């Protein structure tokens, strides 16, 4: 399958979805194989370029799920499996039948000393051996220096060069504990892109400071041409960069070329929320229930006249819905529209009476639905 080697010199940005690997690593999220296949099929429909299906060496379940996902969608999209930089993990990916592998090993001092208990030289040797081993089996190899953003910079660049010398096809830079700002990440990715030459540079951002989306798009601005994301931003700790936010920011604010069918974002988000049991925050950008919600009179009036007054994206573009709400901030135009949508036409005087009643109820803490407004209006008409 063509995986866009030429993207590095184009405006095209690839989306690697890791909902089924990094997303599932979050505490409390355990998808069944069937659920994983359902999500994988939805991701294909959505148009992601790569699905990270799992970490085959981590458990028998992950091995089986990765194999199954490959069988189901491997002819439609690139499916990749995670492996530590060792022969056993790489063999598991090969055994699962995958032709793409994501090999990682940490390059930060803290990880090398306390977790790996390896010296820099040993890590470099391991990178060379593991990447060459995977390449000798004909795999497409994406290499990640884990905790890249806390690694000593010269050593990080040496690690990247070593992976490239061993044949790595893509270099992914993980901000493993989410410590970058868009400014520092931009500078780092520029240097990595410079070293990577014609290899695609990818970014993988965690959200510990709420900056995963901002850092991902900064990485792209610096020359990265692939972004790792998860649906709804699920993942370790504060999660990963969220697919829907990154996609819409790249498309609408930066005008990059993506394969994503954005109008399927909301249904994809709903599916992952339902199967993971993790609710979508009400105020979540793009897919939240209030992402296209309006209550304040001035806003509702503007949106009725021309939605672009208060909506930088139209809800249809992402498959979400506009919701005009009623409350103490409501105005006459919004109420008129809400009632007319339900077939009720009132003159301005009557509208004002209904609006006063709604505001009174809202101020005393009641939630007012469109149906409540309708009932108040009907009562008034019948009085
Ligand atoms: O966050 C991270 O460093 C990872 C690696 C496995 C790439 O998920
Ligand atoms: Zn991660």
Coordinates of C-alpha atoms and ligand atoms in Angstrom, one line a residue:
X1 CA 0.0 0.0 0.0
X2 CA 1.3 3.5 -0.9
X3 CA 1.9 5.4 2.3
X4 CA 2.8 8.8 0.8
X5 CA 6.6 8.9 1.0
X6 CA 6.4 12.1 -1.0
X7 CA 4.2 13.8 1.6
X8 CA 7.3 15.3 3.2
X9 CA 7.5 17.9 0.4
X10 CA 3.8 18.6 0.1
X11 CA 0.9 20.2 1.9
X12 CA -0.5 16.9 2.8
X13 CA -0.6 15.8 6.4
X14 CA -1.2 12.2 7.4
X15 CA -3.3 11.3 10.4
X16 CA -2.2 8.3 12.4
X17 CA -4.9 7.3 14.8
X18 CA -3.8 5.6 18.0
X19 CA -7.1 5.3 19.8
X20 CA -6.8 1.6 19.8
X21 CA -3.3 1.6 21.2
X22 CA -2.4 4.7 23.2
X23 CA -6.1 5.5 23.8
X24 CA -6.7 2.1 25.2
X25 CA -3.7 2.4 27.5
X26 CA -5.8 4.9 29.6
X27 CA -7.0 3.4 32.9
X28 CA -10.6 2.1 32.7
X29 CA -10.6 1.7 28.9
X30 CA -10.7 -1.9 27.7
X31 CA -12.2 -2.5 24.3
X32 CA -13.2 -6.0 23.3
X33 CA -11.9 -7.3 20.0
X34 CA -15.4 -6.7 18.5
X35 CA -15.4 -3.1 19.7
X36 CA -11.9 -2.6 18.3
X37 CA -13.0 -3.8 14.9
X38 CA -16.0 -1.5 15.0
X39 CA -13.8 1.5 15.8
X40 CA -11.3 0.5 13.2
X41 CA -14.0 0.3 10.5
X42 CA -15.2 3.7 11.6
X43 CA -11.7 5.1 11.4
X44 CA -11.4 3.8 7.8
X45 CA -14.7 5.4 6.9
X46 CA -13.4 8.6 8.5
X47 CA -10.3 8.4 6.3
X48 CA -7.4 8.1 8.7
X49 CA -4.2 7.3 6.9
X50 CA -2.8 4.9 9.5
X51 CA -4.4 2.9 12.4
X52 CA -2.2 1.9 15.3
X53 CA -4.1 -1.2 16.1
X54 CA -2.2 -2.3 19.2
X55 CA 0.9 -3.5 20.9
X56 CA 1.0 -7.2 20.0
X57 CA 3.7 -8.2 22.4
X58 CA 1.9 -6.7 25.4
X59 CA -0.8 -9.3 25.7
X60 CA -2.4 -12.2 23.9
X61 CA -5.6 -10.1 23.7
X62 CA -3.8 -7.3 22.0
X63 CA -2.1 -9.7 19.6
X64 CA -5.4 -11.2 18.6
X65 CA -7.1 -7.9 18.3
X66 CA -4.3 -6.5 16.1
X67 CA -4.5 -9.5 13.8
X68 CA -8.2 -9.2 13.5
X69 CA -8.1 -5.5 12.8
X70 CA -5.5 -6.2 10.1
X71 CA -7.8 -8.9 8.5
X72 CA -10.8 -6.5 8.6
X73 CA -9.3 -3.3 7.3
X74 CA -5.7 -4.0 6.2
X75 CA -6.7 -3.8 2.6
X76 CA -8.1 -0.3 3.0
X77 CA -5.6 1.5 5.3
X78 CA -2.2 1.1 6.7
X79 CA -2.3 -0.8 10.0
X80 CA 0.7 -0.4 12.3
X81 CA 1.7 -2.3 15.5
X82 CA 3.8 -1.0 18.4
X83 CA 7.0 -2.8 19.5
X84 CA 9.8 -2.0 22.0
X85 CA 13.2 -2.0 20.4
X86 CA 13.8 -5.8 20.8
X87 CA 13.6 -8.9 18.7
X88 CA 10.8 -10.5 20.6
X89 CA 8.4 -7.6 20.3
X90 CA 9.3 -7.1 16.6
X91 CA 8.7 -10.8 16.0
X92 CA 5.2 -10.5 17.5
X93 CA 4.3 -7.7 15.1
X94 CA 5.6 -9.9 12.2
X95 CA 3.6 -12.9 13.5
X96 CA 0.5 -10.8 13.6
X97 CA 1.0 -10.3 9.9
X98 CA 1.5 -6.5 9.9
X99 CA 3.7 -4.8 7.3
X100 CA 4.2 -1.6 9.3
X101 CA 5.8 -1.4 12.7
X102 CA 6.3 1.4 15.3
X103 CA 9.5 0.7 17.1
X104 CA 10.3 2.8 20.2
X105 CA 12.9 3.2 22.9
X106 CA 13.4 6.0 25.3
X107 CA 16.3 8.5 24.8
X108 CA 15.9 10.7 27.9
X109 CA 18.4 10.4 30.7
X110 CA 15.7 9.8 33.3
X111 CA 14.1 6.9 31.2
X112 CA 17.5 5.4 30.3
X113 CA 18.8 5.5 33.9
X114 CA 15.7 4.4 35.9
X115 CA 13.6 2.4 33.4
X116 CA 15.9 0.9 30.8
X117 CA 19.0 0.9 32.9
X118 CA 21.0 1.3 29.7
X119 CA 23.8 3.6 28.7
X120 CA 23.5 6.0 25.7
X121 CA 25.8 3.7 23.7
X122 CA 23.6 0.7 24.5
X123 CA 20.5 2.6 23.4
X124 CA 22.0 3.6 20.1
X125 CA 23.1 0.0 19.5
X126 CA 19.6 -1.2 20.3
X127 CA 18.1 1.4 17.9
X128 CA 20.4 0.3 15.1
X129 CA 19.8 -3.5 15.7
X130 CA 16.0 -3.3 16.1
X131 CA 15.3 -1.0 13.1
X132 CA 17.7 -3.0 10.9
X133 CA 16.0 -6.2 12.1
X134 CA 12.5 -4.9 11.3
X135 CA 13.7 -3.6 7.9
X136 CA 15.3 -7.0 7.1
X137 CA 11.8 -8.4 7.4
X138 CA 10.5 -5.9 4.8
X139 CA 8.5 -3.8 7.3
X140 CA 7.7 -0.1 7.0
X141 CA 9.4 1.2 10.1
X142 CA 8.3 4.2 12.1
X143 CA 10.8 4.9 14.9
X144 CA 10.0 6.9 18.1
X145 CA 12.6 8.1 20.6
X146 CA 10.3 7.9 23.6
X147 CA 10.4 11.0 25.9
X148 CA 12.1 12.8 23.0
X149 CA 11.2 16.2 24.4
X150 CA 13.1 15.6 27.7
X151 CA 16.1 14.1 25.9
X152 CA 19.4 15.9 25.6
X153 CA 19.1 17.4 22.1
X154 CA 22.4 16.3 20.6
X155 CA 21.8 12.7 21.8
X156 CA 18.2 12.8 20.5
X157 CA 19.4 13.9 17.0
X158 CA 22.1 11.2 17.1
X159 CA 19.4 8.6 18.0
X160 CA 17.3 9.8 15.0
X161 CA 20.3 9.7 12.6
X162 CA 21.0 6.1 13.9
X163 CA 17.5 5.0 13.2
X164 CA 17.6 6.5 9.7
X165 CA 21.0 4.9 9.0
X166 CA 19.4 1.6 10.0
X167 CA 16.6 2.2 7.5
X168 CA 13.8 3.8 9.4
X169 CA 11.1 5.2 7.0
X170 CA 9.5 7.7 9.4
X171 CA 10.6 9.4 12.6
X172 CA 7.9 10.1 15.2
X173 CA 8.7 12.6 18.0
X174 CA 6.7 11.9 21.1
X175 CA 6.1 14.5 23.7
X176 CA 5.6 11.7 26.1
X177 CA 4.8 13.6 29.2
X178 CA 3.4 16.7 27.4
X179 CA 6.0 19.2 28.5
X180 CA 6.3 21.2 25.3
X181 CA 4.9 24.6 24.4
X182 CA 4.1 25.3 20.7
X183 CA 7.2 27.5 20.6
X184 CA 9.7 24.9 22.0
X185 CA 8.1 22.1 20.0
X186 CA 8.3 24.1 16.8
X187 CA 12.0 24.7 17.3
X188 CA 12.7 21.1 18.1
X189 CA 10.7 19.8 15.1
X190 CA 12.5 22.2 12.8
X191 CA 15.8 20.5 13.9
X192 CA 14.4 17.0 13.5
X193 CA 13.1 17.8 10.0
X194 CA 16.5 19.0 9.1
X195 CA 18.1 15.8 10.2
X196 CA 15.4 13.6 8.8
X197 CA 15.9 14.7 5.1
X198 CA 13.4 12.9 2.9
X199 CA 11.9 10.9 5.8
X200 CA 8.5 11.9 7.1
X201 CA 8.6 13.4 10.5
X202 CA 5.6 12.7 12.7
X203 CA 4.5 14.2 16.1
X204 CA 2.8 12.5 19.0
X205 CA 1.7 14.9 21.8
X206 CA 0.3 14.3 25.2
X207 CA -2.0 16.8 26.9
X208 CA -0.6 17.2 30.4
X209 CA -0.7 21.0 30.2
X210 CA -3.7 21.1 27.8
X211 CA -1.3 21.9 24.9
X212 CA -1.5 18.7 22.9
X213 CA -3.4 20.1 20.0
X214 CA -1.4 23.4 19.9
X215 CA 1.8 21.5 20.0
X216 CA 0.7 19.1 17.2
X217 CA -0.1 21.9 14.9
X218 CA 3.1 23.7 15.8
X219 CA 4.9 20.5 14.8
X220 CA 3.2 20.5 11.4
X221 CA 4.1 24.2 11.0
X222 CA 7.7 23.2 11.6
X223 CA 7.6 20.6 8.8
X224 CA 6.1 17.4 10.4
X225 CA 3.8 15.7 7.9
X226 CA 2.1 13.1 10.1
X227 CA 0.3 13.6 13.5
X228 CA -0.6 10.9 16.0
X229 CA -4.0 11.5 17.6
X230 CA -6.8 9.7 19.4
X231 CA -10.6 10.2 19.1
X232 CA -11.8 12.5 21.9
X233 CA -8.2 12.8 23.0
X234 CA -8.4 9.6 25.1
X235 CA -5.1 8.3 26.4
X236 CA -2.6 8.1 29.2
X237 CA -3.1 10.7 32.0
X238 CA -4.6 13.9 30.5
X239 CA -4.8 12.1 27.1
X240 CA -3.4 12.5 23.6
X241 CA -3.9 15.2 21.0
X242 CA -7.5 14.9 20.0
X243 CA -8.2 13.8 16.4
X244 CA -11.1 16.1 15.9
X245 CA -9.3 19.2 17.2
X246 CA -6.1 18.6 15.3
X247 CA -7.9 17.8 12.0
X248 CA -10.1 20.9 12.1
X249 CA -7.2 23.2 13.1
X250 CA -5.0 21.9 10.4
X251 CA -7.8 22.1 7.8
X252 CA -9.6 25.3 8.7
X253 CA -6.9 27.4 10.3
X254 CA -3.8 26.3 8.5
X255 CA -5.2 25.0 5.2
X256 CA -3.4 21.7 5.0
X257 CA -4.6 18.9 2.9
X258 CA -6.1 15.9 4.8
X259 CA -7.9 12.7 3.8
X260 CA -10.4 13.1 6.7
X261 CA -14.1 13.2 5.9
X262 CA -14.8 15.8 8.6
X263 CA -18.5 15.4 8.5
X264 CA -18.0 12.0 10.2
X265 CA -16.1 13.4 13.2
X266 CA -19.1 13.7 15.4
X267 CA -20.4 10.2 14.8
X268 CA -16.9 8.8 15.3
X269 CA -16.5 10.7 18.6
X270 CA -19.9 9.4 19.7
X271 CA -19.0 5.8 18.9
X272 CA -15.7 6.0 20.8
X273 CA -17.4 7.6 23.7
X274 CA -20.1 4.9 23.8
X275 CA -17.7 2.0 23.5
X276 CA -15.1 3.4 25.9
X277 CA -17.6 4.6 28.5
X278 CA -15.9 8.0 28.6
X279 CA -18.3 10.9 28.2
X280 CA -17.5 13.7 25.8
X281 CA -17.0 16.9 27.8
X282 CA -19.9 19.3 27.2
X283 CA -17.6 22.1 26.1
X284 CA -15.3 20.0 24.0
X285 CA -14.3 21.7 20.8
X286 CA -15.8 20.3 17.6
X287 CA -17.7 17.4 19.1
X288 CA -19.0 18.7 22.5
X289 CA -22.8 19.1 22.9
X290 CA -22.2 22.9 23.4
X291 CA -19.7 23.3 20.6
X292 CA -22.4 24.8 18.5
X293 CA -24.7 25.9 21.3
X294 CA -26.0 29.5 21.6
X295 CA -28.2 31.1 24.3
X296 CA -27.2 34.7 24.6
X297 CA -29.7 36.9 22.8
X298 CA -27.1 38.8 20.8
X299 CA -25.4 35.6 19.7
X300 CA -28.6 33.8 18.7
X301 CA -29.8 36.8 16.7
X302 CA -26.4 36.9 14.9
X303 CA -26.5 33.1 14.2
X304 CA -30.1 33.3 12.9
X305 CA -29.1 36.1 10.5
X306 CA -25.8 34.5 9.5
X307 CA -24.3 31.5 11.3
X308 CA -20.8 32.7 10.6
X309 CA -21.2 35.6 13.0
X310 CA -20.5 33.3 15.9
X311 CA -19.6 29.9 14.3
X312 CA -16.1 29.6 12.8
X313 CA -17.0 26.2 11.6
X314 CA -20.5 25.1 10.5
X315 CA -21.8 22.2 12.6
X316 CA -22.6 20.3 9.3
X317 CA -19.0 20.3 8.4
X318 CA -18.2 18.1 11.4
X319 CA -21.5 16.3 11.7
X320 CA -22.5 18.1 14.9
X321 CA -25.7 20.1 15.5
X322 CA -26.5 23.7 16.2
X323 CA -28.4 24.0 19.5
X324 CA -30.3 27.2 20.3
X325 CA -30.9 27.2 24.0
X326 CA -33.3 29.1 26.2
X327 CA -32.3 30.7 29.5
X328 CA -32.0 34.0 31.3
X329 CA -29.7 35.3 28.5
X330 CA -32.2 34.6 25.7
X331 CA -33.6 37.2 23.4
X332 CA -36.7 37.6 21.3
X333 CA -35.1 36.4 18.0
X334 CA -34.0 33.1 19.4
X335 CA -37.3 32.4 21.1
X336 CA -39.2 33.3 17.9
X337 CA -37.0 30.9 15.9
X338 CA -37.4 28.1 18.5
X339 CA -41.2 28.5 18.5
X340 CA -41.5 28.8 14.7
X341 CA -39.5 25.6 14.3
X342 CA -42.3 24.0 16.3
X343 CA -45.0 25.6 14.2
X344 CA -45.9 28.4 16.7
X345 CA -46.1 31.9 15.4
X346 CA -46.6 34.7 18.0
X347 CA -46.6 38.5 17.6
X348 CA -43.9 40.5 19.3
X349 CA -46.1 41.3 22.3
X350 CA -46.9 37.7 23.1
X351 CA -43.2 36.7 22.4
X352 CA -42.2 39.2 25.1
X353 CA -44.6 37.7 27.6
X354 CA -43.3 34.2 26.9
X355 CA -39.7 35.4 27.1
X356 CA -40.4 37.1 30.5
X357 CA -41.8 33.9 31.8
X358 CA -38.8 31.9 30.5
X359 CA -36.3 34.3 32.1
X360 CA -38.2 34.1 35.4
X361 CA -38.1 30.3 35.4
X362 CA -34.4 30.3 34.3
X363 CA -33.4 32.7 37.0
X364 CA -35.0 30.5 39.6
X365 CA -32.7 27.7 38.4
X366 CA -35.1 25.8 36.0
X367 CA -33.8 24.3 32.8
X368 CA -36.0 25.4 29.9
X369 CA -36.3 23.2 26.8
X370 CA -37.8 24.1 23.5
X371 CA -40.8 22.0 24.5
X372 CA -41.2 24.1 27.7
X373 CA -41.3 27.2 25.6
X374 CA -43.9 25.7 23.4
X375 CA -46.1 24.8 26.4
X376 CA -45.8 28.3 27.8
X377 CA -46.8 29.8 24.4
X378 CA -49.7 27.4 24.0
X379 CA -51.0 28.3 27.5
X380 CA -50.8 32.0 26.6
X381 CA -52.6 31.5 23.3
X382 CA -55.4 29.5 25.1
X383 CA -55.8 32.0 27.9
Ligands
LIG1 O1 3.8 8.8 24.4 C1 4.7 8.0 24.0 O2 5.9 8.2 24.1 C2 4.3 6.8 23.3 C3 5.4 6.0 22.6 C4 5.1 4.6 22.6 C5 5.6 6.5 21.2 O3 3.1 6.5 23.2
LIG2 ZN1 1.8 8.3 23.8

